[in-house]
PDB file of C-alpha atoms in Angstrom:
ATOM      1  CA  UNK A   1       0.000   0.000   0.000  1.00  0.00           C
ATOM      2  CA  UNK A   2       1.234   3.483  -0.773  1.00  0.00           C
ATOM      3  CA  UNK A   3       2.347   5.103   2.480  1.00  0.00           C
ATOM      4  CA  UNK A   4       1.368   8.593   1.424  1.00  0.00           C
ATOM      5  CA  UNK A   5      -0.800   9.710  -1.447  1.00  0.00           C
ATOM      6  CA  UNK A   6      -0.765  13.402  -2.181  1.00  0.00           C
ATOM      7  CA  UNK A   7      -3.992  15.254  -2.761  1.00  0.00           C
ATOM      8  CA  UNK A   8      -2.878  15.928  -6.306  1.00  0.00           C
ATOM      9  CA  UNK A   9      -2.259  12.198  -6.945  1.00  0.00           C
ATOM     10  CA  UNK A  10      -5.674  11.329  -5.534  1.00  0.00           C
ATOM     11  CA  UNK A  11      -7.369  14.025  -7.592  1.00  0.00           C
ATOM     12  CA  UNK A  12      -5.718  12.703 -10.750  1.00  0.00           C
ATOM     13  CA  UNK A  13      -6.867   9.126 -10.031  1.00  0.00           C
ATOM     14  CA  UNK A  14     -10.351  10.312  -9.086  1.00  0.00           C
ATOM     15  CA  UNK A  15     -10.792  12.365 -12.251  1.00  0.00           C
ATOM     16  CA  UNK A  16      -9.443   9.553 -14.400  1.00  0.00           C
ATOM     17  CA  UNK A  17     -11.844   6.845 -13.156  1.00  0.00           C
ATOM     18  CA  UNK A  18     -14.855   8.531 -11.508  1.00  0.00           C
ATOM     19  CA  UNK A  19     -17.203   8.503 -14.519  1.00  0.00           C
ATOM     20  CA  UNK A  20     -16.524   4.896 -15.467  1.00  0.00           C
ATOM     21  CA  UNK A  21     -16.855   3.634 -11.877  1.00  0.00           C
ATOM     22  CA  UNK A  22     -19.993   5.679 -11.309  1.00  0.00           C
ATOM     23  CA  UNK A  23     -21.633   4.175 -14.390  1.00  0.00           C
ATOM     24  CA  UNK A  24     -20.697   0.667 -13.253  1.00  0.00           C
ATOM     25  CA  UNK A  25     -22.185   1.269  -9.795  1.00  0.00           C
ATOM     26  CA  UNK A  26     -25.280   2.794 -11.377  1.00  0.00           C
ATOM     27  CA  UNK A  27     -25.825  -0.301 -13.536  1.00  0.00           C
ATOM     28  CA  UNK A  28     -26.252  -2.258 -10.313  1.00  0.00           C
ATOM     29  CA  UNK A  29     -28.083   0.092  -7.939  1.00  0.00           C
ATOM     30  CA  UNK A  30     -30.050   2.067 -10.571  1.00  0.00           C
ATOM     31  CA  UNK A  31     -30.179   5.311  -8.625  1.00  0.00           C
ATOM     32  CA  UNK A  32     -27.911   8.305  -8.331  1.00  0.00           C
ATOM     33  CA  UNK A  33     -27.527   8.678  -4.530  1.00  0.00           C
ATOM     34  CA  UNK A  34     -26.536   5.057  -3.962  1.00  0.00           C
ATOM     35  CA  UNK A  35     -24.151   5.051  -6.928  1.00  0.00           C
ATOM     36  CA  UNK A  36     -22.492   8.176  -5.499  1.00  0.00           C
ATOM     37  CA  UNK A  37     -22.197   6.520  -2.077  1.00  0.00           C
ATOM     38  CA  UNK A  38     -20.564   3.475  -3.629  1.00  0.00           C
ATOM     39  CA  UNK A  39     -18.178   5.689  -5.574  1.00  0.00           C
ATOM     40  CA  UNK A  40     -17.177   7.386  -2.320  1.00  0.00           C
ATOM     41  CA  UNK A  41     -16.564   4.019  -0.657  1.00  0.00           C
ATOM     42  CA  UNK A  42     -14.484   2.822  -3.598  1.00  0.00           C
ATOM     43  CA  UNK A  43     -12.200   5.836  -3.487  1.00  0.00           C
ATOM     44  CA  UNK A  44     -11.922   5.587   0.300  1.00  0.00           C
ATOM     45  CA  UNK A  45     -10.807   1.994  -0.190  1.00  0.00           C
ATOM     46  CA  UNK A  46      -8.333   3.211  -2.820  1.00  0.00           C
ATOM     47  CA  UNK A  47      -6.749   5.493  -0.242  1.00  0.00           C
ATOM     48  CA  UNK A  48      -6.688   3.101   2.719  1.00  0.00           C
ATOM     49  CA  UNK A  49      -6.824  -0.479   1.409  1.00  0.00           C
ATOM     50  CA  UNK A  50      -5.271  -0.566  -2.049  1.00  0.00           C
ATOM     51  CA  UNK A  51      -2.298  -2.781  -2.808  1.00  0.00           C
ATOM     52  CA  UNK A  52       0.769  -1.573  -4.660  1.00  0.00           C
ATOM     53  CA  UNK A  53      -0.227  -1.509  -8.304  1.00  0.00           C
ATOM     54  CA  UNK A  54       1.976  -2.939 -11.028  1.00  0.00           C
ATOM     55  CA  UNK A  55       0.482  -0.676 -13.713  1.00  0.00           C
ATOM     56  CA  UNK A  56      -2.360   1.707 -14.486  1.00  0.00           C
ATOM     57  CA  UNK A  57      -4.331  -1.210 -15.916  1.00  0.00           C
ATOM     58  CA  UNK A  58      -3.860  -3.170 -12.668  1.00  0.00           C
ATOM     59  CA  UNK A  59      -5.172  -0.173 -10.714  1.00  0.00           C
ATOM     60  CA  UNK A  60      -8.145   0.231 -13.083  1.00  0.00           C
ATOM     61  CA  UNK A  61      -9.097  -3.441 -12.776  1.00  0.00           C
ATOM     62  CA  UNK A  62      -8.807  -3.264  -8.987  1.00  0.00           C
ATOM     63  CA  UNK A  63     -11.084  -0.229  -8.877  1.00  0.00           C
ATOM     64  CA  UNK A  64     -13.638  -1.888 -11.170  1.00  0.00           C
ATOM     65  CA  UNK A  65     -13.588  -5.072  -9.075  1.00  0.00           C
ATOM     66  CA  UNK A  66     -14.054  -3.111  -5.845  1.00  0.00           C
ATOM     67  CA  UNK A  67     -16.927  -1.153  -7.423  1.00  0.00           C
ATOM     68  CA  UNK A  68     -18.659  -4.355  -8.517  1.00  0.00           C
ATOM     69  CA  UNK A  69     -18.176  -5.923  -5.073  1.00  0.00           C
ATOM     70  CA  UNK A  70     -19.448  -2.861  -3.200  1.00  0.00           C
ATOM     71  CA  UNK A  71     -22.434  -2.637  -5.529  1.00  0.00           C
ATOM     72  CA  UNK A  72     -23.325  -6.292  -5.024  1.00  0.00           C
ATOM     73  CA  UNK A  73     -22.878  -5.974  -1.261  1.00  0.00           C
ATOM     74  CA  UNK A  74     -25.163  -2.953  -1.243  1.00  0.00           C
ATOM     75  CA  UNK A  75     -27.863  -4.885  -3.089  1.00  0.00           C
ATOM     76  CA  UNK A  76     -27.658  -7.625  -0.427  1.00  0.00           C
ATOM     77  CA  UNK A  77     -27.768  -5.154   2.468  1.00  0.00           C
ATOM     78  CA  UNK A  78     -30.624  -4.813   4.916  1.00  0.00           C
ATOM     79  CA  UNK A  79     -30.972  -1.150   3.962  1.00  0.00           C
ATOM     80  CA  UNK A  80     -31.515  -1.844   0.282  1.00  0.00           C
ATOM     81  CA  UNK A  81     -33.889  -4.728   0.844  1.00  0.00           C
ATOM     82  CA  UNK A  82     -36.105  -2.661   3.139  1.00  0.00           C
ATOM     83  CA  UNK A  83     -36.200   0.700   1.383  1.00  0.00           C
ATOM     84  CA  UNK A  84     -38.018   1.335  -1.868  1.00  0.00           C
ATOM     85  CA  UNK A  85     -37.043   4.103  -4.262  1.00  0.00           C
ATOM     86  CA  UNK A  86     -39.027   6.289  -6.553  1.00  0.00           C
ATOM     87  CA  UNK A  87     -37.583   6.050 -10.033  1.00  0.00           C
ATOM     88  CA  UNK A  88     -36.194   9.443 -10.921  1.00  0.00           C
ATOM     89  CA  UNK A  89     -35.583   8.803 -14.600  1.00  0.00           C
ATOM     90  CA  UNK A  90     -32.254  10.603 -14.328  1.00  0.00           C
ATOM     91  CA  UNK A  91     -30.464   8.405 -16.823  1.00  0.00           C
ATOM     92  CA  UNK A  92     -30.687  11.133 -19.468  1.00  0.00           C
ATOM     93  CA  UNK A  93     -28.329  13.295 -17.437  1.00  0.00           C
ATOM     94  CA  UNK A  94     -26.177  10.474 -16.114  1.00  0.00           C
ATOM     95  CA  UNK A  95     -25.500   9.011 -19.516  1.00  0.00           C
ATOM     96  CA  UNK A  96     -25.465  12.136 -21.663  1.00  0.00           C
ATOM     97  CA  UNK A  97     -22.262  11.104 -23.451  1.00  0.00           C
ATOM     98  CA  UNK A  98     -24.198   8.122 -24.808  1.00  0.00           C
ATOM     99  CA  UNK A  99     -27.206  10.224 -25.822  1.00  0.00           C
ATOM    100  CA  UNK A 100     -27.567   8.733 -29.333  1.00  0.00           C
ATOM    101  CA  UNK A 101     -27.693   5.283 -27.759  1.00  0.00           C
ATOM    102  CA  UNK A 102     -29.727   6.149 -24.651  1.00  0.00           C
ATOM    103  CA  UNK A 103     -32.612   3.802 -25.439  1.00  0.00           C
ATOM    104  CA  UNK A 104     -30.243   0.914 -26.034  1.00  0.00           C
ATOM    105  CA  UNK A 105     -28.451   1.669 -22.782  1.00  0.00           C
ATOM    106  CA  UNK A 106     -31.763   1.656 -20.917  1.00  0.00           C
ATOM    107  CA  UNK A 107     -32.440  -1.802 -22.338  1.00  0.00           C
ATOM    108  CA  UNK A 108     -28.958  -2.990 -21.286  1.00  0.00           C
ATOM    109  CA  UNK A 109     -29.649  -1.695 -17.761  1.00  0.00           C
ATOM    110  CA  UNK A 110     -32.918  -3.614 -17.676  1.00  0.00           C
ATOM    111  CA  UNK A 111     -31.206  -6.947 -18.368  1.00  0.00           C
ATOM    112  CA  UNK A 112     -30.859  -9.515 -15.566  1.00  0.00           C
ATOM    113  CA  UNK A 113     -27.823  -8.808 -13.341  1.00  0.00           C
ATOM    114  CA  UNK A 114     -25.841 -11.767 -14.661  1.00  0.00           C
ATOM    115  CA  UNK A 115     -26.044 -10.366 -18.206  1.00  0.00           C
ATOM    116  CA  UNK A 116     -26.051  -6.649 -17.430  1.00  0.00           C
ATOM    117  CA  UNK A 117     -22.555  -6.328 -15.939  1.00  0.00           C
ATOM    118  CA  UNK A 118     -20.747  -8.307 -18.663  1.00  0.00           C
ATOM    119  CA  UNK A 119     -22.670  -6.457 -21.403  1.00  0.00           C
ATOM    120  CA  UNK A 120     -21.812  -3.069 -19.940  1.00  0.00           C
ATOM    121  CA  UNK A 121     -18.161  -3.886 -19.256  1.00  0.00           C
ATOM    122  CA  UNK A 122     -17.646  -5.379 -22.716  1.00  0.00           C
ATOM    123  CA  UNK A 123     -19.533  -3.000 -24.970  1.00  0.00           C
ATOM    124  CA  UNK A 124     -19.276   0.281 -23.083  1.00  0.00           C
ATOM    125  CA  UNK A 125     -15.938  -0.039 -21.265  1.00  0.00           C
ATOM    126  CA  UNK A 126     -14.152  -2.237 -23.818  1.00  0.00           C
ATOM    127  CA  UNK A 127     -13.048  -5.136 -21.602  1.00  0.00           C
ATOM    128  CA  UNK A 128     -12.360  -8.543 -23.121  1.00  0.00           C
ATOM    129  CA  UNK A 129     -14.173 -11.673 -21.973  1.00  0.00           C
ATOM    130  CA  UNK A 130     -11.072 -12.840 -20.126  1.00  0.00           C
ATOM    131  CA  UNK A 131     -10.730  -9.503 -18.310  1.00  0.00           C
ATOM    132  CA  UNK A 132     -14.424  -9.475 -17.392  1.00  0.00           C
ATOM    133  CA  UNK A 133     -14.068 -12.994 -16.006  1.00  0.00           C
ATOM    134  CA  UNK A 134     -11.222 -11.813 -13.787  1.00  0.00           C
ATOM    135  CA  UNK A 135     -13.191  -8.767 -12.652  1.00  0.00           C
ATOM    136  CA  UNK A 136     -16.407 -10.674 -11.933  1.00  0.00           C
ATOM    137  CA  UNK A 137     -14.707 -13.779 -10.567  1.00  0.00           C
ATOM    138  CA  UNK A 138     -16.060 -16.221 -13.125  1.00  0.00           C
ATOM    139  CA  UNK A 139     -14.734 -18.233 -16.050  1.00  0.00           C
ATOM    140  CA  UNK A 140     -14.261 -16.710 -19.479  1.00  0.00           C
ATOM    141  CA  UNK A 141     -16.743 -19.227 -20.898  1.00  0.00           C
ATOM    142  CA  UNK A 142     -19.379 -18.020 -18.420  1.00  0.00           C
ATOM    143  CA  UNK A 143     -18.799 -14.430 -19.557  1.00  0.00           C
ATOM    144  CA  UNK A 144     -19.220 -15.471 -23.197  1.00  0.00           C
ATOM    145  CA  UNK A 145     -22.481 -17.235 -22.373  1.00  0.00           C
ATOM    146  CA  UNK A 146     -23.758 -14.209 -20.445  1.00  0.00           C
ATOM    147  CA  UNK A 147     -22.889 -11.928 -23.357  1.00  0.00           C
ATOM    148  CA  UNK A 148     -24.665 -14.281 -25.768  1.00  0.00           C
ATOM    149  CA  UNK A 149     -27.740 -14.409 -23.537  1.00  0.00           C
ATOM    150  CA  UNK A 150     -27.680 -10.621 -23.124  1.00  0.00           C
ATOM    151  CA  UNK A 151     -27.533 -10.099 -26.895  1.00  0.00           C
ATOM    152  CA  UNK A 152     -30.418 -12.527 -27.371  1.00  0.00           C
ATOM    153  CA  UNK A 153     -32.514 -10.719 -24.765  1.00  0.00           C
ATOM    154  CA  UNK A 154     -31.703  -7.340 -26.303  1.00  0.00           C
ATOM    155  CA  UNK A 155     -32.628  -8.612 -29.749  1.00  0.00           C
ATOM    156  CA  UNK A 156     -36.005  -9.745 -28.441  1.00  0.00           C
ATOM    157  CA  UNK A 157     -36.584  -6.466 -26.579  1.00  0.00           C
ATOM    158  CA  UNK A 158     -35.581  -4.277 -29.489  1.00  0.00           C
ATOM    159  CA  UNK A 159     -36.898  -6.271 -32.452  1.00  0.00           C
ATOM    160  CA  UNK A 160     -40.263  -4.485 -32.280  1.00  0.00           C
ATOM    161  CA  UNK A 161     -38.503  -1.174 -32.861  1.00  0.00           C
ATOM    162  CA  UNK A 162     -36.576  -2.519 -35.814  1.00  0.00           C
ATOM    163  CA  UNK A 163     -33.197  -2.440 -34.065  1.00  0.00           C
ATOM    164  CA  UNK A 164     -31.256  -5.667 -34.256  1.00  0.00           C
ATOM    165  CA  UNK A 165     -28.460  -6.285 -31.804  1.00  0.00           C
ATOM    166  CA  UNK A 166     -26.022  -8.716 -33.305  1.00  0.00           C
ATOM    167  CA  UNK A 167     -22.371  -9.053 -32.436  1.00  0.00           C
ATOM    168  CA  UNK A 168     -21.526  -5.492 -33.475  1.00  0.00           C
ATOM    169  CA  UNK A 169     -20.378  -3.042 -30.828  1.00  0.00           C
ATOM    170  CA  UNK A 170     -23.204  -1.220 -29.120  1.00  0.00           C
TER     171      UNK A 170
END
């Protein structure tokens, strides 16, 4: 673990990864306040619990893995199970950089959890199946099956609108 991280170093890391990690958390919790809380926990863990990183890619994967774990833990928590949220429909603001593909993204977010995370990590963040398997703690073959199932579900959901989701990048 780094003994001392300067504020400038932290700010650089935060600015580099905040949007990606926020979107990953949001794919799980589906609301802005909880995604922000998870993001805060992830960066707190980065300061106090992170190992020594071999490279920027190692750090990025660690941050993604921690975000996925914190998101899953939140969904299992007593708090989440006993509080209901009013949907705020804020995805238009949260995903503005994907505005031409907003409807498709909404469909990806509506997929079952086992398909949603691999679909998002692969098509929106550019991870390979092997990398996603390492991040999610499953075999590469399981990731491929989840991607296949996710594409099939998207094709069914979107076929009425004339959009076909094959193997092309989303």
